[in-house]
Short mmCIF file of N, CA and C in Angstrom, two decimals:
data_model
loop_
_atom_site.label_atom_id
_atom_site.label_comp_id
_atom_site.label_asym_id
_atom_site.label_seq_id
_atom_site.Cartn_x
_atom_site.Cartn_y
_atom_site.Cartn_z
N ARG A 103 -1.62 3.06 -12.04
CA ARG A 103 -0.86 2.17 -11.16
C ARG A 103 -1.38 0.73 -11.26
N LYS A 104 -2.71 0.56 -11.22
CA LYS A 104 -3.30 -0.77 -11.31
C LYS A 104 -2.98 -1.42 -12.66
N ALA A 105 -3.07 -0.64 -13.73
CA ALA A 105 -2.79 -1.17 -15.06
C ALA A 105 -1.35 -1.67 -15.16
N ARG A 106 -0.42 -0.93 -14.58
CA ARG A 106 0.99 -1.38 -14.59
C ARG A 106 1.14 -2.68 -13.82
N HIS A 107 0.46 -2.77 -12.67
CA HIS A 107 0.52 -3.99 -11.87
C HIS A 107 -0.06 -5.17 -12.65
N ASP A 108 -1.22 -4.96 -13.29
CA ASP A 108 -1.88 -6.03 -14.04
C ASP A 108 -1.03 -6.51 -15.21
N GLU A 109 -0.27 -5.61 -15.83
CA GLU A 109 0.59 -6.00 -16.95
C GLU A 109 1.66 -7.00 -16.52
N GLN A 110 2.14 -6.85 -15.29
CA GLN A 110 3.22 -7.72 -14.80
C GLN A 110 2.69 -8.95 -14.06
N ARG A 111 1.40 -8.97 -13.79
CA ARG A 111 0.81 -10.07 -13.03
C ARG A 111 0.69 -11.32 -13.90
N PRO A 112 1.06 -12.49 -13.37
CA PRO A 112 0.87 -13.72 -14.14
C PRO A 112 -0.61 -13.96 -14.43
N SER A 113 -0.90 -14.73 -15.45
CA SER A 113 -2.29 -15.03 -15.79
C SER A 113 -2.92 -15.87 -14.69
N ALA A 114 -4.24 -15.94 -14.70
CA ALA A 114 -4.96 -16.74 -13.71
C ALA A 114 -4.48 -18.19 -13.75
N ARG A 115 -4.32 -18.73 -14.93
CA ARG A 115 -3.84 -20.11 -15.07
C ARG A 115 -2.46 -20.27 -14.45
N GLU A 116 -1.59 -19.30 -14.70
CA GLU A 116 -0.23 -19.35 -14.14
C GLU A 116 -0.24 -19.23 -12.61
N ARG A 117 -1.28 -18.58 -12.06
CA ARG A 117 -1.40 -18.44 -10.61
C ARG A 117 -2.10 -19.64 -9.97
N GLY A 118 -2.48 -20.65 -10.77
CA GLY A 118 -3.07 -21.87 -10.22
C GLY A 118 -4.56 -22.03 -10.44
N TYR A 119 -5.20 -21.06 -11.07
CA TYR A 119 -6.65 -21.10 -11.26
C TYR A 119 -7.04 -21.73 -12.59
N GLY A 120 -6.48 -22.90 -12.87
CA GLY A 120 -6.77 -23.61 -14.11
C GLY A 120 -7.93 -24.58 -13.95
N THR A 121 -7.98 -25.55 -14.84
CA THR A 121 -9.07 -26.51 -14.89
C THR A 121 -9.21 -27.31 -13.59
N LYS A 122 -8.10 -27.74 -13.03
CA LYS A 122 -8.15 -28.51 -11.78
C LYS A 122 -8.81 -27.69 -10.67
N PHE A 123 -8.44 -26.43 -10.57
CA PHE A 123 -9.03 -25.57 -9.55
C PHE A 123 -10.51 -25.33 -9.85
N GLN A 124 -10.85 -25.10 -11.11
CA GLN A 124 -12.25 -24.84 -11.46
C GLN A 124 -13.15 -26.01 -11.06
N LYS A 125 -12.66 -27.23 -11.25
CA LYS A 125 -13.45 -28.41 -10.86
C LYS A 125 -13.57 -28.49 -9.35
N ALA A 126 -12.48 -28.23 -8.63
CA ALA A 126 -12.52 -28.25 -7.17
C ALA A 126 -13.45 -27.15 -6.65
N ARG A 127 -13.37 -25.97 -7.24
CA ARG A 127 -14.22 -24.84 -6.86
C ARG A 127 -15.69 -25.18 -7.07
N GLU A 128 -15.99 -25.76 -8.22
CA GLU A 128 -17.37 -26.14 -8.54
C GLU A 128 -17.92 -27.13 -7.51
N GLY A 129 -17.13 -28.13 -7.15
CA GLY A 129 -17.56 -29.11 -6.16
C GLY A 129 -17.74 -28.48 -4.78
N PHE A 130 -16.84 -27.58 -4.41
CA PHE A 130 -16.92 -26.92 -3.11
C PHE A 130 -18.18 -26.05 -3.03
N LEU A 131 -18.44 -25.30 -4.10
CA LEU A 131 -19.63 -24.44 -4.10
C LEU A 131 -20.91 -25.24 -4.16
N LYS A 132 -20.88 -26.39 -4.79
CA LYS A 132 -22.06 -27.25 -4.82
C LYS A 132 -22.36 -27.79 -3.42
N ALA A 133 -21.31 -28.14 -2.69
CA ALA A 133 -21.48 -28.64 -1.32
C ALA A 133 -21.79 -27.52 -0.32
N ASN A 134 -21.43 -26.29 -0.67
CA ASN A 134 -21.62 -25.13 0.20
C ASN A 134 -22.27 -24.01 -0.62
N PRO A 135 -23.58 -24.13 -0.88
CA PRO A 135 -24.22 -23.24 -1.86
C PRO A 135 -24.56 -21.83 -1.39
N THR A 136 -24.47 -21.54 -0.09
CA THR A 136 -24.84 -20.20 0.36
C THR A 136 -23.64 -19.44 0.93
N CYS A 137 -23.66 -18.14 0.73
CA CYS A 137 -22.59 -17.27 1.19
C CYS A 137 -22.42 -17.38 2.70
N ALA A 138 -21.19 -17.57 3.13
CA ALA A 138 -20.89 -17.72 4.56
C ALA A 138 -21.09 -16.40 5.31
N ARG A 139 -21.20 -15.30 4.59
CA ARG A 139 -21.35 -13.99 5.24
C ARG A 139 -22.79 -13.51 5.28
N CYS A 140 -23.53 -13.68 4.17
CA CYS A 140 -24.88 -13.08 4.12
C CYS A 140 -26.00 -14.06 3.79
N GLY A 141 -25.66 -15.28 3.36
CA GLY A 141 -26.68 -16.27 3.05
C GLY A 141 -27.18 -16.25 1.61
N ALA A 142 -26.71 -15.34 0.79
CA ALA A 142 -27.07 -15.30 -0.63
C ALA A 142 -26.42 -16.49 -1.34
N PRO A 143 -26.82 -16.79 -2.57
CA PRO A 143 -26.15 -17.87 -3.30
C PRO A 143 -24.65 -17.58 -3.45
N ALA A 144 -23.83 -18.55 -3.12
CA ALA A 144 -22.38 -18.40 -3.20
C ALA A 144 -21.92 -18.63 -4.63
N THR A 145 -21.06 -17.76 -5.11
CA THR A 145 -20.54 -17.87 -6.48
C THR A 145 -19.02 -17.77 -6.52
N VAL A 146 -18.38 -17.45 -5.39
CA VAL A 146 -16.94 -17.23 -5.35
C VAL A 146 -16.31 -18.10 -4.27
N LEU A 147 -15.20 -18.73 -4.60
CA LEU A 147 -14.43 -19.45 -3.59
C LEU A 147 -13.33 -18.49 -3.13
N HIS A 148 -13.39 -18.12 -1.88
CA HIS A 148 -12.45 -17.14 -1.32
C HIS A 148 -11.40 -17.85 -0.47
N HIS A 149 -10.14 -17.45 -0.62
CA HIS A 149 -9.07 -17.96 0.25
C HIS A 149 -9.05 -17.08 1.49
N ILE A 150 -9.34 -17.64 2.64
CA ILE A 150 -9.43 -16.88 3.89
C ILE A 150 -8.11 -16.20 4.19
N VAL A 151 -7.04 -16.97 4.16
CA VAL A 151 -5.69 -16.42 4.31
C VAL A 151 -5.12 -16.33 2.89
N PRO A 152 -4.76 -15.15 2.42
CA PRO A 152 -4.21 -15.04 1.06
C PRO A 152 -3.02 -15.99 0.87
N HIS A 153 -3.06 -16.77 -0.19
CA HIS A 153 -2.02 -17.80 -0.39
C HIS A 153 -0.73 -17.22 -0.95
N ARG A 154 -0.79 -16.10 -1.64
CA ARG A 154 0.39 -15.43 -2.19
C ARG A 154 1.35 -16.39 -2.91
N GLY A 155 0.76 -17.34 -3.64
CA GLY A 155 1.56 -18.27 -4.42
C GLY A 155 1.94 -19.56 -3.70
N ASP A 156 1.62 -19.67 -2.43
CA ASP A 156 1.91 -20.89 -1.65
C ASP A 156 0.90 -21.97 -2.05
N LYS A 157 1.35 -22.94 -2.83
CA LYS A 157 0.44 -23.97 -3.36
C LYS A 157 -0.21 -24.81 -2.26
N ARG A 158 0.49 -25.06 -1.18
CA ARG A 158 -0.09 -25.83 -0.08
C ARG A 158 -1.28 -25.08 0.51
N LEU A 159 -1.11 -23.79 0.75
CA LEU A 159 -2.18 -22.96 1.28
C LEU A 159 -3.29 -22.77 0.25
N PHE A 160 -2.91 -22.67 -1.01
CA PHE A 160 -3.87 -22.51 -2.10
C PHE A 160 -4.87 -23.67 -2.12
N TRP A 161 -4.39 -24.90 -1.93
CA TRP A 161 -5.25 -26.08 -2.02
C TRP A 161 -5.83 -26.52 -0.67
N GLN A 162 -5.49 -25.87 0.40
CA GLN A 162 -5.96 -26.25 1.74
C GLN A 162 -7.44 -25.87 1.87
N ARG A 163 -8.31 -26.87 1.85
CA ARG A 163 -9.75 -26.61 1.87
C ARG A 163 -10.22 -25.91 3.14
N SER A 164 -9.51 -26.07 4.23
CA SER A 164 -9.89 -25.35 5.45
C SER A 164 -9.63 -23.85 5.30
N ASN A 165 -8.93 -23.46 4.25
CA ASN A 165 -8.67 -22.05 3.95
C ASN A 165 -9.66 -21.51 2.91
N TRP A 166 -10.62 -22.30 2.51
CA TRP A 166 -11.60 -21.89 1.52
C TRP A 166 -12.89 -21.46 2.21
N MET A 167 -13.52 -20.45 1.65
CA MET A 167 -14.81 -20.00 2.15
C MET A 167 -15.67 -19.62 0.95
N GLN A 168 -16.90 -20.07 0.97
CA GLN A 168 -17.84 -19.75 -0.11
C GLN A 168 -18.52 -18.43 0.20
N VAL A 169 -18.52 -17.54 -0.79
CA VAL A 169 -19.15 -16.23 -0.63
C VAL A 169 -19.82 -15.81 -1.93
N CYS A 170 -20.71 -14.84 -1.81
CA CYS A 170 -21.31 -14.24 -3.01
C CYS A 170 -20.34 -13.18 -3.53
N LYS A 171 -20.51 -12.78 -4.76
CA LYS A 171 -19.61 -11.79 -5.37
C LYS A 171 -19.65 -10.45 -4.64
N PRO A 172 -20.83 -9.92 -4.25
CA PRO A 172 -20.83 -8.64 -3.53
C PRO A 172 -20.04 -8.70 -2.21
N CYS A 173 -20.15 -9.78 -1.46
CA CYS A 173 -19.38 -9.89 -0.21
C CYS A 173 -17.89 -10.01 -0.51
N HIS A 174 -17.55 -10.77 -1.54
CA HIS A 174 -16.14 -10.94 -1.90
C HIS A 174 -15.52 -9.64 -2.37
N ASP A 175 -16.20 -8.96 -3.27
CA ASP A 175 -15.62 -7.76 -3.88
C ASP A 175 -15.71 -6.54 -2.97
N GLY A 176 -16.55 -6.58 -1.96
CA GLY A 176 -16.70 -5.45 -1.05
C GLY A 176 -15.94 -5.64 0.24
N PRO A 177 -16.61 -6.14 1.28
CA PRO A 177 -15.98 -6.21 2.60
C PRO A 177 -14.74 -7.09 2.68
N LEU A 178 -14.73 -8.22 2.01
CA LEU A 178 -13.57 -9.12 2.11
C LEU A 178 -12.33 -8.49 1.48
N GLN A 179 -12.49 -7.85 0.34
CA GLN A 179 -11.35 -7.21 -0.31
C GLN A 179 -10.84 -6.04 0.53
N SER A 180 -11.77 -5.29 1.12
CA SER A 180 -11.38 -4.17 1.99
C SER A 180 -10.58 -4.67 3.18
N GLU A 181 -11.04 -5.77 3.79
CA GLU A 181 -10.32 -6.35 4.93
C GLU A 181 -8.92 -6.79 4.52
N GLU A 182 -8.80 -7.44 3.37
CA GLU A 182 -7.48 -7.89 2.90
C GLU A 182 -6.54 -6.71 2.69
N LYS A 183 -7.05 -5.65 2.08
CA LYS A 183 -6.21 -4.48 1.84
C LYS A 183 -5.77 -3.84 3.15
N ARG A 184 -6.71 -3.75 4.11
CA ARG A 184 -6.35 -3.19 5.42
C ARG A 184 -5.27 -4.03 6.10
N ASN A 185 -5.44 -5.35 6.07
CA ASN A 185 -4.47 -6.24 6.71
C ASN A 185 -3.13 -6.24 6.00
N ALA A 186 -3.13 -6.04 4.70
CA ALA A 186 -1.86 -6.02 3.94
C ALA A 186 -1.04 -4.77 4.27
N ASN A 187 -1.73 -3.72 4.65
CA ASN A 187 -1.04 -2.46 4.96
C ASN A 187 -0.51 -2.39 6.38
N ARG A 188 -0.75 -3.41 7.17
CA ARG A 188 -0.29 -3.43 8.57
C ARG A 188 1.15 -3.83 8.68
#
């Protein structure tokens, strides 16, 4: 099921995660170097409210949160999945 979904999913660049975003992400993480959840070094820029293609929400810095990969891939993803199923 996941493989079928991934085949139809636009590329990261097509979803807005190109060079402009990478530079913005790098600056945000430099200014906010520790995970907002556990205090470990932050490596991921997380969208608090999923943007689902909404470019305004995608670029809204108040919707950004710096997190480490374990926090992003674990609890945050679980929360998003739970909220999506409501």
